[in-house]
Amino acid sequence: MYREVPEPIQKPHEGPGEMGKPVVIPKEEQEKMKEMFKINQFNLMASELIALNRSLPDVRLEGCKTKVYLDNLPTTSVVIVFHNEAWSTLLRTVHSVINRSPRHMLEEIVLVDDASERDFLKRPLENYVKKLKVPVHVIRMEQRSGLIRARLKGAAASKGQVITFLDAHCECTVGWLEPLLARIKADRRTVVCPIIDVISDDTFEYMAGSDMTYGGFNWKLNFRWYPVPQREMDRRKGDRTLPVRTPTMAGGLFSIDRDYFQEIGTYDAGMDIWGGENLEISFRIWQCGGTLEIVTCSHVGHVFRKATPYTFPGGTGQIINKNNRRLAEVWMDEFKNFFYIISPGVTKVDYGDISSRLGLRRKLQCKPFSWYLENVYPDSQIPRHYFSLGEIRNVETNQCLDNMARKENEKVGIFNCHGMGGNQVFSYTANKEIRTDDLCLDVSKLNGPVTMLKCHHLKGNQLWEYDPVKLTLLHVNSNQCLDKATEEDSQVPSIRDCNGSRSQQWLLRNVTLPEIF
Ligand code: LR7
Ligand code: MN
């Protein structure tokens, strides 16, 4: 698979993929292209056609292009961990760092090989990087350890005042580094992420990411992008070139002061392979007195994949559940129950010893998760105040509401209760919404079916009153009661005139969380 990659000779703006243009593979090559796609779960053939130092558009906001930065910004080491990465994407990451960073701010690049099995990542890689004009160190994990412990090893070996982590399939654009380092110089407890642009996994086209999205998470503890809320626009007085305070980071691309990284407890070395570390460090930064930002004047591209190309020794689910369990137990206080009720399987994994992480939390006197939800992430899908969390069971049929499609605008179903959480978990909040993630139970006409719509917090068609004695769920706007599935449509509950029948009685599982109230 390894082939000698000559020093790129194309003139800028010519050749495949220049200026971030998409690469189209001719018909006759497409069989081979599909085969090659499987190796890394991206279009490896396209990537190999593109120069390692391809040109990219300047996608920054106009107001970013004229900003000036101090010359004495801290130096950074760039740490890139990889497992079986492709030659072209790994080296394109390296070249883009070298070509688009002011030389005096770039201490070195540290490549951490997480026990890759490909020969071209051994000696050929070492020989290649020796010729580059910036020190590039290749260090190796003795055994497959996962990205978390690999990053720890890279961080420990790095010398810059700042550590900048990148995935191994990134491309930095003009001016990416200065605004990141400037924020850290202004406040060493600020951890900063660039805007993550999209490099297409199909064509390697470069597409600017939005400065209007920031990081959040859902009940399953998946990282998710959400629109930047109005309060954050207001705080910046509408200036989109100012950094956005973000509740969470995606995980792969960020800069942090080297000593501060130590102070706040680096990463949880008990986490394996992949996943969870991004929310863990996000919660920790905020709860323990730091700030997490997306610096909108810094753009770095990343190849977003639809599937993972590598093995997860021990099973994907097991590993991610373990990592998530560790972060929930250490940082989320009673709110971990949201996660456990929606994913009951998680509570069965062995998550190892977390005493040193709990000790860290005590030592740093970190704030509770409720503080984080209230002050950093008030738009969270996890409501701070709620009455119940769990299934909503019909007394007559003994069946449960089921958000089968988990999509906006979809009708709610009613099926046998499976007790497995997931689509049958709803919360009844203090605002009298019935919700799951950011979707709310909504009915828009008399006798109408129940659908899931984005919660609007305006009460209206999303306001429900539960009567714990009569067990009814009154849809206030229509003054009708939630009823089991009707004859016309045996799987879609709807509202009907309240008549006291058992088909209008519902059991809400009550979770007592005294700390919250
Ligand atoms: O066992 C492994 N060892 C590794 O060294 C598994 C992975 N890795 C390397 C891998 O080669 C890559 O360079 O770790 C890096 C990240 O792995 P990816 O590219 O498979 O991760 P991802 O981009 O799918 O996932 C995101 O979430 C991860 C959760 O653990 C990490 O935090 C990734 O860094 C993170 N990526 C980003 O934030 C880029 C934007 C994606 C989004 C949203
Ligand atoms: Mn990645």
Tab-separated table of C-alpha atoms in Angstrom, residues 122-452:
chain	number	residue	atom	x	y	z
A	122	LYS	CA	7.192	2.686	10.309
A	123	ARG	CA	10.597	3.541	8.800
A	124	PRO	CA	9.262	5.258	5.665
A	125	LEU	CA	7.363	7.728	7.839
A	126	GLU	CA	10.406	8.436	9.995
A	127	ASN	CA	12.573	8.963	6.928
A	128	TYR	CA	10.052	11.248	5.306
A	129	VAL	CA	9.531	13.565	8.266
A	130	LYS	CA	13.287	13.945	8.820
A	131	LYS	CA	13.436	16.028	5.667
A	132	LEU	CA	10.836	18.526	6.814
A	133	LYS	CA	11.832	21.973	7.974
A	134	VAL	CA	10.159	21.648	11.372
A	135	PRO	CA	11.114	18.989	13.941
A	136	VAL	CA	8.673	16.118	13.614
A	137	HIS	CA	9.017	13.337	16.195
A	138	VAL	CA	7.473	9.945	15.720
A	139	ILE	CA	6.797	8.106	18.937
A	140	ARG	CA	5.109	4.739	19.235
A	141	MET	CA	2.764	3.073	21.677
A	142	GLU	CA	3.978	-0.387	22.588
A	143	GLN	CA	0.491	-1.754	22.172
A	144	ARG	CA	-2.820	-0.521	20.910
A	145	SER	CA	-3.960	1.885	23.576
A	146	GLY	CA	-6.538	4.143	22.042
A	147	LEU	CA	-6.431	7.800	21.301
A	148	ILE	CA	-6.702	8.927	24.918
A	149	ARG	CA	-3.562	7.266	26.235
A	150	ALA	CA	-1.769	7.981	22.946
A	151	ARG	CA	-2.460	11.687	23.400
A	152	LEU	CA	-1.187	11.500	26.968
A	153	LYS	CA	2.072	10.046	25.722
A	154	GLY	CA	2.345	12.724	23.041
A	155	ALA	CA	1.614	15.467	25.554
A	156	ALA	CA	4.243	14.159	27.951
A	157	ALA	CA	6.843	14.198	25.167
A	158	SER	CA	6.023	17.697	23.949
A	159	LYS	CA	7.937	20.840	24.818
A	160	GLY	CA	5.857	23.782	23.596
A	161	GLN	CA	4.092	26.114	26.009
A	162	VAL	CA	0.827	25.105	24.409
A	163	ILE	CA	-0.298	21.698	23.195
A	164	THR	CA	-2.440	21.612	20.086
A	165	PHE	CA	-4.154	18.319	19.354
A	166	LEU	CA	-5.277	17.423	15.844
A	167	ASP	CA	-6.778	14.291	14.309
A	168	ALA	CA	-4.595	12.631	11.687
A	169	HIS	CA	-6.804	13.673	8.745
A	170	CYS	CA	-6.978	17.430	9.096
A	171	GLU	CA	-5.942	20.438	7.031
A	172	CYS	CA	-5.153	23.762	8.643
A	173	THR	CA	-6.075	26.916	6.767
A	174	VAL	CA	-4.387	30.295	6.646
A	175	GLY	CA	-4.244	32.081	9.988
A	176	TRP	CA	-5.538	29.116	11.973
A	177	LEU	CA	-2.966	29.196	14.758
A	178	GLU	CA	-2.524	32.818	15.833
A	179	PRO	CA	-6.065	33.388	17.148
A	180	LEU	CA	-5.917	30.149	19.152
A	181	LEU	CA	-2.621	31.037	20.807
A	182	ALA	CA	-3.752	34.614	21.406
A	183	ARG	CA	-6.691	33.446	23.487
A	184	ILE	CA	-4.469	31.238	25.608
A	185	LYS	CA	-1.989	34.051	26.088
A	186	ALA	CA	-4.823	36.287	27.286
A	187	ASP	CA	-6.021	33.646	29.757
A	188	ARG	CA	-4.170	30.410	30.266
A	189	ARG	CA	-7.294	28.713	31.569
A	190	THR	CA	-9.060	29.133	28.261
A	191	VAL	CA	-9.138	26.015	26.120
A	192	VAL	CA	-9.777	26.755	22.476
A	193	CYS	CA	-11.058	24.907	19.430
A	194	PRO	CA	-11.020	26.062	15.823
A	195	ILE	CA	-14.120	25.939	13.680
A	196	ILE	CA	-13.999	22.438	12.262
A	197	ASP	CA	-14.549	22.594	8.520
A	198	VAL	CA	-15.716	19.577	6.586
A	199	ILE	CA	-13.435	17.702	4.238
A	200	SER	CA	-15.766	15.420	2.308
A	201	ASP	CA	-15.072	11.735	2.833
A	202	ASP	CA	-16.208	11.172	-0.774
A	203	THR	CA	-14.502	13.891	-2.780
A	204	PHE	CA	-12.156	15.612	-0.323
A	205	GLU	CA	-13.881	18.851	-1.140
A	206	TYR	CA	-13.196	21.509	1.501
A	207	MET	CA	-16.356	23.045	2.928
A	208	ALA	CA	-16.384	25.844	5.478
A	209	GLY	CA	-17.986	25.028	8.799
A	210	SER	CA	-20.399	27.445	10.382
A	211	ASP	CA	-19.555	29.931	13.104
A	212	MET	CA	-23.186	29.639	14.182
A	213	THR	CA	-22.955	26.145	15.665
A	214	TYR	CA	-21.477	25.069	18.953
A	215	GLY	CA	-21.020	21.871	20.900
A	216	GLY	CA	-23.576	20.145	23.080
A	217	PHE	CA	-24.625	16.579	23.830
A	218	ASN	CA	-27.759	14.487	24.120
A	219	TRP	CA	-29.101	12.021	26.661
A	220	LYS	CA	-27.027	9.221	25.223
A	221	LEU	CA	-23.915	11.323	25.787
A	222	ASN	CA	-23.277	11.741	22.097
A	223	PHE	CA	-21.500	14.929	21.168
A	224	ARG	CA	-23.776	17.028	18.906
A	225	TRP	CA	-23.669	20.380	17.122
A	226	TYR	CA	-26.415	22.864	17.911
A	227	PRO	CA	-27.117	26.447	16.821
A	228	VAL	CA	-25.325	29.069	18.895
A	229	PRO	CA	-28.074	30.406	21.162
A	230	GLN	CA	-29.170	34.005	21.199
A	231	ARG	CA	-27.713	34.611	24.677
A	232	GLU	CA	-24.239	33.866	23.334
A	233	MET	CA	-24.761	36.159	20.331
A	234	ASP	CA	-25.874	38.881	22.744
A	235	ARG	CA	-22.884	38.390	25.020
A	236	ARG	CA	-20.640	39.028	21.983
A	237	LYS	CA	-22.801	41.981	20.968
A	238	GLY	CA	-23.416	40.270	17.665
A	239	ASP	CA	-19.719	40.209	16.700
A	240	ARG	CA	-19.278	36.817	15.077
A	241	THR	CA	-15.497	37.154	14.990
A	242	LEU	CA	-15.354	36.907	18.788
A	243	PRO	CA	-14.902	33.452	20.330
A	244	VAL	CA	-18.016	31.465	21.167
A	245	ARG	CA	-18.273	29.906	24.613
A	246	THR	CA	-19.160	26.316	23.923
A	247	PRO	CA	-20.521	23.781	26.433
A	248	THR	CA	-18.544	20.936	24.836
A	249	MET	CA	-15.827	20.284	22.297
A	250	ALA	CA	-15.919	17.716	19.498
A	251	GLY	CA	-12.696	16.337	20.913
A	252	GLY	CA	-10.072	16.093	18.235
A	253	LEU	CA	-8.947	19.647	17.565
A	254	PHE	CA	-8.018	21.994	20.380
A	255	SER	CA	-5.219	23.953	21.997
A	256	ILE	CA	-4.484	24.081	25.702
A	257	ASP	CA	-1.755	25.594	27.836
A	258	ARG	CA	0.654	22.776	28.676
A	259	ASP	CA	0.763	23.430	32.416
A	260	TYR	CA	-2.948	24.008	32.606
A	261	PHE	CA	-3.496	20.646	30.908
A	262	GLN	CA	-1.561	19.100	33.811
A	263	GLU	CA	-3.314	21.157	36.438
A	264	ILE	CA	-6.795	20.139	35.425
A	265	GLY	CA	-5.898	16.487	35.170
A	266	THR	CA	-4.988	15.856	31.490
A	267	TYR	CA	-7.260	12.968	30.501
A	268	ASP	CA	-8.741	10.007	32.293
A	269	ALA	CA	-6.134	7.362	31.455
A	270	GLY	CA	-8.674	4.697	32.365
A	271	MET	CA	-10.557	5.377	29.153
A	272	ASP	CA	-9.871	3.034	26.258
A	273	ILE	CA	-9.597	3.362	22.467
A	274	TRP	CA	-12.147	6.022	21.511
A	275	GLY	CA	-15.034	8.069	22.863
A	276	GLY	CA	-16.137	9.893	25.974
A	277	GLU	CA	-12.933	11.823	26.543
A	278	ASN	CA	-14.323	14.820	24.670
A	279	LEU	CA	-17.293	15.310	26.998
A	280	GLU	CA	-15.155	14.416	29.997
A	281	ILE	CA	-12.629	17.157	29.330
A	282	SER	CA	-15.394	19.612	28.430
A	283	PHE	CA	-17.295	19.100	31.691
A	284	ARG	CA	-14.050	19.169	33.638
A	285	ILE	CA	-12.827	22.422	32.099
A	286	TRP	CA	-16.075	24.207	32.891
A	287	GLN	CA	-16.765	22.667	36.272
A	288	CYS	CA	-13.221	23.234	37.486
A	289	GLY	CA	-12.908	26.902	36.637
A	290	GLY	CA	-11.773	26.993	33.011
A	291	THR	CA	-13.398	28.251	29.840
A	292	LEU	CA	-13.979	26.390	26.595
A	293	GLU	CA	-14.292	28.330	23.376
A	294	ILE	CA	-14.628	27.974	19.653
A	295	VAL	CA	-12.401	30.602	18.118
A	296	THR	CA	-14.337	31.565	15.035
A	297	CYS	CA	-11.359	33.132	13.284
A	298	SER	CA	-9.520	29.789	13.232
A	299	HIS	CA	-10.530	27.191	10.646
A	300	VAL	CA	-9.218	23.635	10.420
A	301	GLY	CA	-10.690	20.971	8.139
A	302	HIS	CA	-11.371	17.391	9.207
A	303	VAL	CA	-12.416	14.351	7.181
A	304	PHE	CA	-15.754	13.366	8.692
A	305	ARG	CA	-16.447	9.663	8.246
A	306	LYS	CA	-19.683	7.739	8.374
A	307	ALA	CA	-18.132	4.593	9.807
A	308	THR	CA	-15.095	3.769	11.816
A	309	PRO	CA	-12.280	2.011	9.964
A	310	TYR	CA	-10.591	0.266	12.842
A	311	THR	CA	-11.254	-2.439	15.379
A	312	PHE	CA	-12.317	-1.751	18.923
A	313	PRO	CA	-10.661	-4.560	20.871
A	314	GLY	CA	-13.289	-5.782	23.330
A	315	GLY	CA	-16.252	-4.475	21.319
A	316	THR	CA	-17.302	-0.996	20.299
A	317	GLY	CA	-20.281	-0.792	22.645
A	318	GLN	CA	-18.382	-2.097	25.645
A	319	ILE	CA	-15.607	0.434	25.230
A	320	ILE	CA	-17.764	3.462	24.637
A	321	ASN	CA	-20.094	2.481	27.471
A	322	LYS	CA	-17.190	2.108	29.828
A	323	ASN	CA	-15.731	5.493	28.921
A	324	ASN	CA	-19.109	7.186	29.195
A	325	ARG	CA	-19.824	5.483	32.473
A	326	ARG	CA	-16.570	6.798	33.909
A	327	LEU	CA	-17.359	10.340	32.897
A	328	ALA	CA	-20.941	10.151	34.124
A	329	GLU	CA	-19.898	8.763	37.501
A	330	VAL	CA	-17.193	11.363	38.028
A	331	TRP	CA	-18.771	14.521	36.657
A	332	MET	CA	-22.541	14.313	36.256
A	333	ASP	CA	-23.789	13.827	39.823
A	334	GLU	CA	-27.456	12.829	39.924
A	335	PHE	CA	-27.893	13.768	36.268
A	336	LYS	CA	-26.147	10.562	35.322
A	337	ASN	CA	-29.560	8.960	35.785
A	338	PHE	CA	-30.787	10.549	32.576
A	339	PHE	CA	-28.099	8.656	30.772
A	340	TYR	CA	-28.649	5.391	32.652
A	341	ILE	CA	-32.403	5.389	32.234
A	342	ILE	CA	-32.144	5.915	28.497
A	343	SER	CA	-29.279	3.427	28.140
A	344	PRO	CA	-29.806	0.835	30.870
A	345	GLY	CA	-27.147	-1.412	29.341
A	346	VAL	CA	-24.501	1.056	30.435
A	347	THR	CA	-25.017	0.222	34.087
A	348	LYS	CA	-23.851	-3.321	33.448
A	349	VAL	CA	-20.351	-2.515	32.234
A	350	ASP	CA	-17.393	-2.716	34.526
A	351	TYR	CA	-15.962	0.772	34.555
A	352	GLY	CA	-12.939	0.142	36.722
A	353	ASP	CA	-11.545	2.316	39.459
A	354	ILE	CA	-12.434	6.003	39.368
A	355	SER	CA	-11.163	6.985	42.798
A	356	SER	CA	-8.259	9.044	41.470
A	357	ARG	CA	-10.604	11.004	39.199
A	358	LEU	CA	-12.967	11.646	42.087
A	359	GLY	CA	-9.939	12.743	44.083
A	360	LEU	CA	-9.021	15.153	41.317
A	361	ARG	CA	-12.505	16.613	41.371
A	362	ARG	CA	-12.262	17.148	45.108
A	363	LYS	CA	-8.769	18.597	44.933
A	364	LEU	CA	-9.749	21.112	42.281
A	365	GLN	CA	-12.983	21.906	44.149
A	366	CYS	CA	-14.957	21.595	40.960
A	367	LYS	CA	-18.533	22.792	40.765
A	368	PRO	CA	-21.520	20.447	40.535
A	369	PHE	CA	-23.023	19.396	37.234
A	370	SER	CA	-26.185	21.361	38.041
A	371	TRP	CA	-24.053	24.530	38.008
A	372	TYR	CA	-22.761	23.580	34.568
A	373	LEU	CA	-26.256	22.981	33.236
A	374	GLU	CA	-27.538	26.195	34.694
A	375	ASN	CA	-24.690	28.498	33.730
A	376	VAL	CA	-22.947	26.985	30.752
A	377	TYR	CA	-25.562	24.883	29.011
A	378	PRO	CA	-29.016	26.152	29.975
A	379	ASP	CA	-30.348	25.037	26.597
A	380	SER	CA	-29.332	21.462	27.385
A	381	GLN	CA	-31.681	18.668	26.477
A	382	ILE	CA	-31.317	17.498	30.027
A	383	PRO	CA	-33.857	19.619	31.845
A	384	ARG	CA	-32.631	20.895	35.159
A	385	HIS	CA	-36.022	20.518	36.722
A	386	TYR	CA	-38.277	17.629	36.027
A	387	PHE	CA	-40.850	15.536	37.758
A	388	SER	CA	-40.341	12.197	36.164
A	389	LEU	CA	-38.067	10.385	33.848
A	390	GLY	CA	-38.727	7.049	32.246
A	391	GLU	CA	-41.544	5.239	30.505
A	392	ILE	CA	-45.091	6.551	30.165
A	393	ARG	CA	-47.348	3.520	30.549
A	394	ASN	CA	-51.016	3.298	29.658
A	395	VAL	CA	-53.105	1.787	32.468
A	396	GLU	CA	-55.604	0.021	30.194
A	397	THR	CA	-53.330	-1.518	27.583
A	398	ASN	CA	-50.175	-1.623	29.707
A	399	GLN	CA	-48.283	-0.336	26.675
A	400	CYS	CA	-45.751	2.474	26.550
A	401	LEU	CA	-45.344	5.655	24.558
A	402	ASP	CA	-42.583	5.133	22.062
A	403	ASN	CA	-40.706	7.768	20.115
A	404	MET	CA	-40.007	5.226	17.431
A	405	ALA	CA	-38.593	7.427	14.727
A	406	ARG	CA	-36.669	9.757	17.027
A	407	LYS	CA	-37.165	12.366	14.398
A	408	GLU	CA	-38.837	15.677	14.270
A	409	ASN	CA	-42.404	15.713	12.964
A	410	GLU	CA	-42.874	12.014	13.492
A	411	LYS	CA	-45.888	10.605	15.250
A	412	VAL	CA	-45.447	9.004	18.634
A	413	GLY	CA	-46.234	5.311	18.802
A	414	ILE	CA	-47.501	3.053	21.554
A	415	PHE	CA	-45.951	-0.372	21.894
A	416	ASN	CA	-45.275	-3.067	24.433
A	417	CYS	CA	-43.062	-1.703	27.154
A	418	HIS	CA	-39.588	-3.124	26.738
A	419	GLY	CA	-37.872	-1.617	29.766
A	420	MET	CA	-34.755	-1.036	27.716
A	421	GLY	CA	-34.861	2.719	27.860
A	422	GLY	CA	-34.062	4.246	24.494
A	423	ASN	CA	-37.152	5.366	22.616
A	424	GLN	CA	-39.466	4.747	25.557
A	425	VAL	CA	-37.818	7.251	27.846
A	426	PHE	CA	-39.448	10.629	28.318
A	427	SER	CA	-39.064	13.293	30.910
A	428	TYR	CA	-41.922	15.301	32.315
A	429	THR	CA	-40.340	18.612	33.175
A	430	ALA	CA	-41.113	21.401	35.609
A	431	ASN	CA	-42.157	23.425	32.564
A	432	LYS	CA	-44.773	20.751	31.950
A	433	GLU	CA	-43.271	19.553	28.731
A	434	ILE	CA	-42.989	15.884	27.908
A	435	ARG	CA	-39.722	15.522	26.114
A	436	THR	CA	-36.891	13.385	24.911
A	437	ASP	CA	-33.682	15.023	23.796
A	438	ASP	CA	-34.769	18.300	22.239
A	439	LEU	CA	-38.131	17.044	21.012
A	440	CYS	CA	-41.443	17.637	22.777
A	441	LEU	CA	-44.817	15.910	22.664
A	442	ASP	CA	-47.055	18.178	20.654
A	443	VAL	CA	-50.661	18.053	19.441
A	444	SER	CA	-51.899	20.648	17.011
A	445	LYS	CA	-55.593	19.868	16.582
A	446	LEU	CA	-58.617	18.624	18.502
A	447	ASN	CA	-58.679	14.819	18.649
A	448	GLY	CA	-55.338	14.983	16.877
A	449	PRO	CA	-52.435	12.564	16.996
A	450	VAL	CA	-49.371	13.157	19.155
A	451	THR	CA	-46.209	14.120	17.320
A	452	MET	CA	-42.669	14.991	18.347
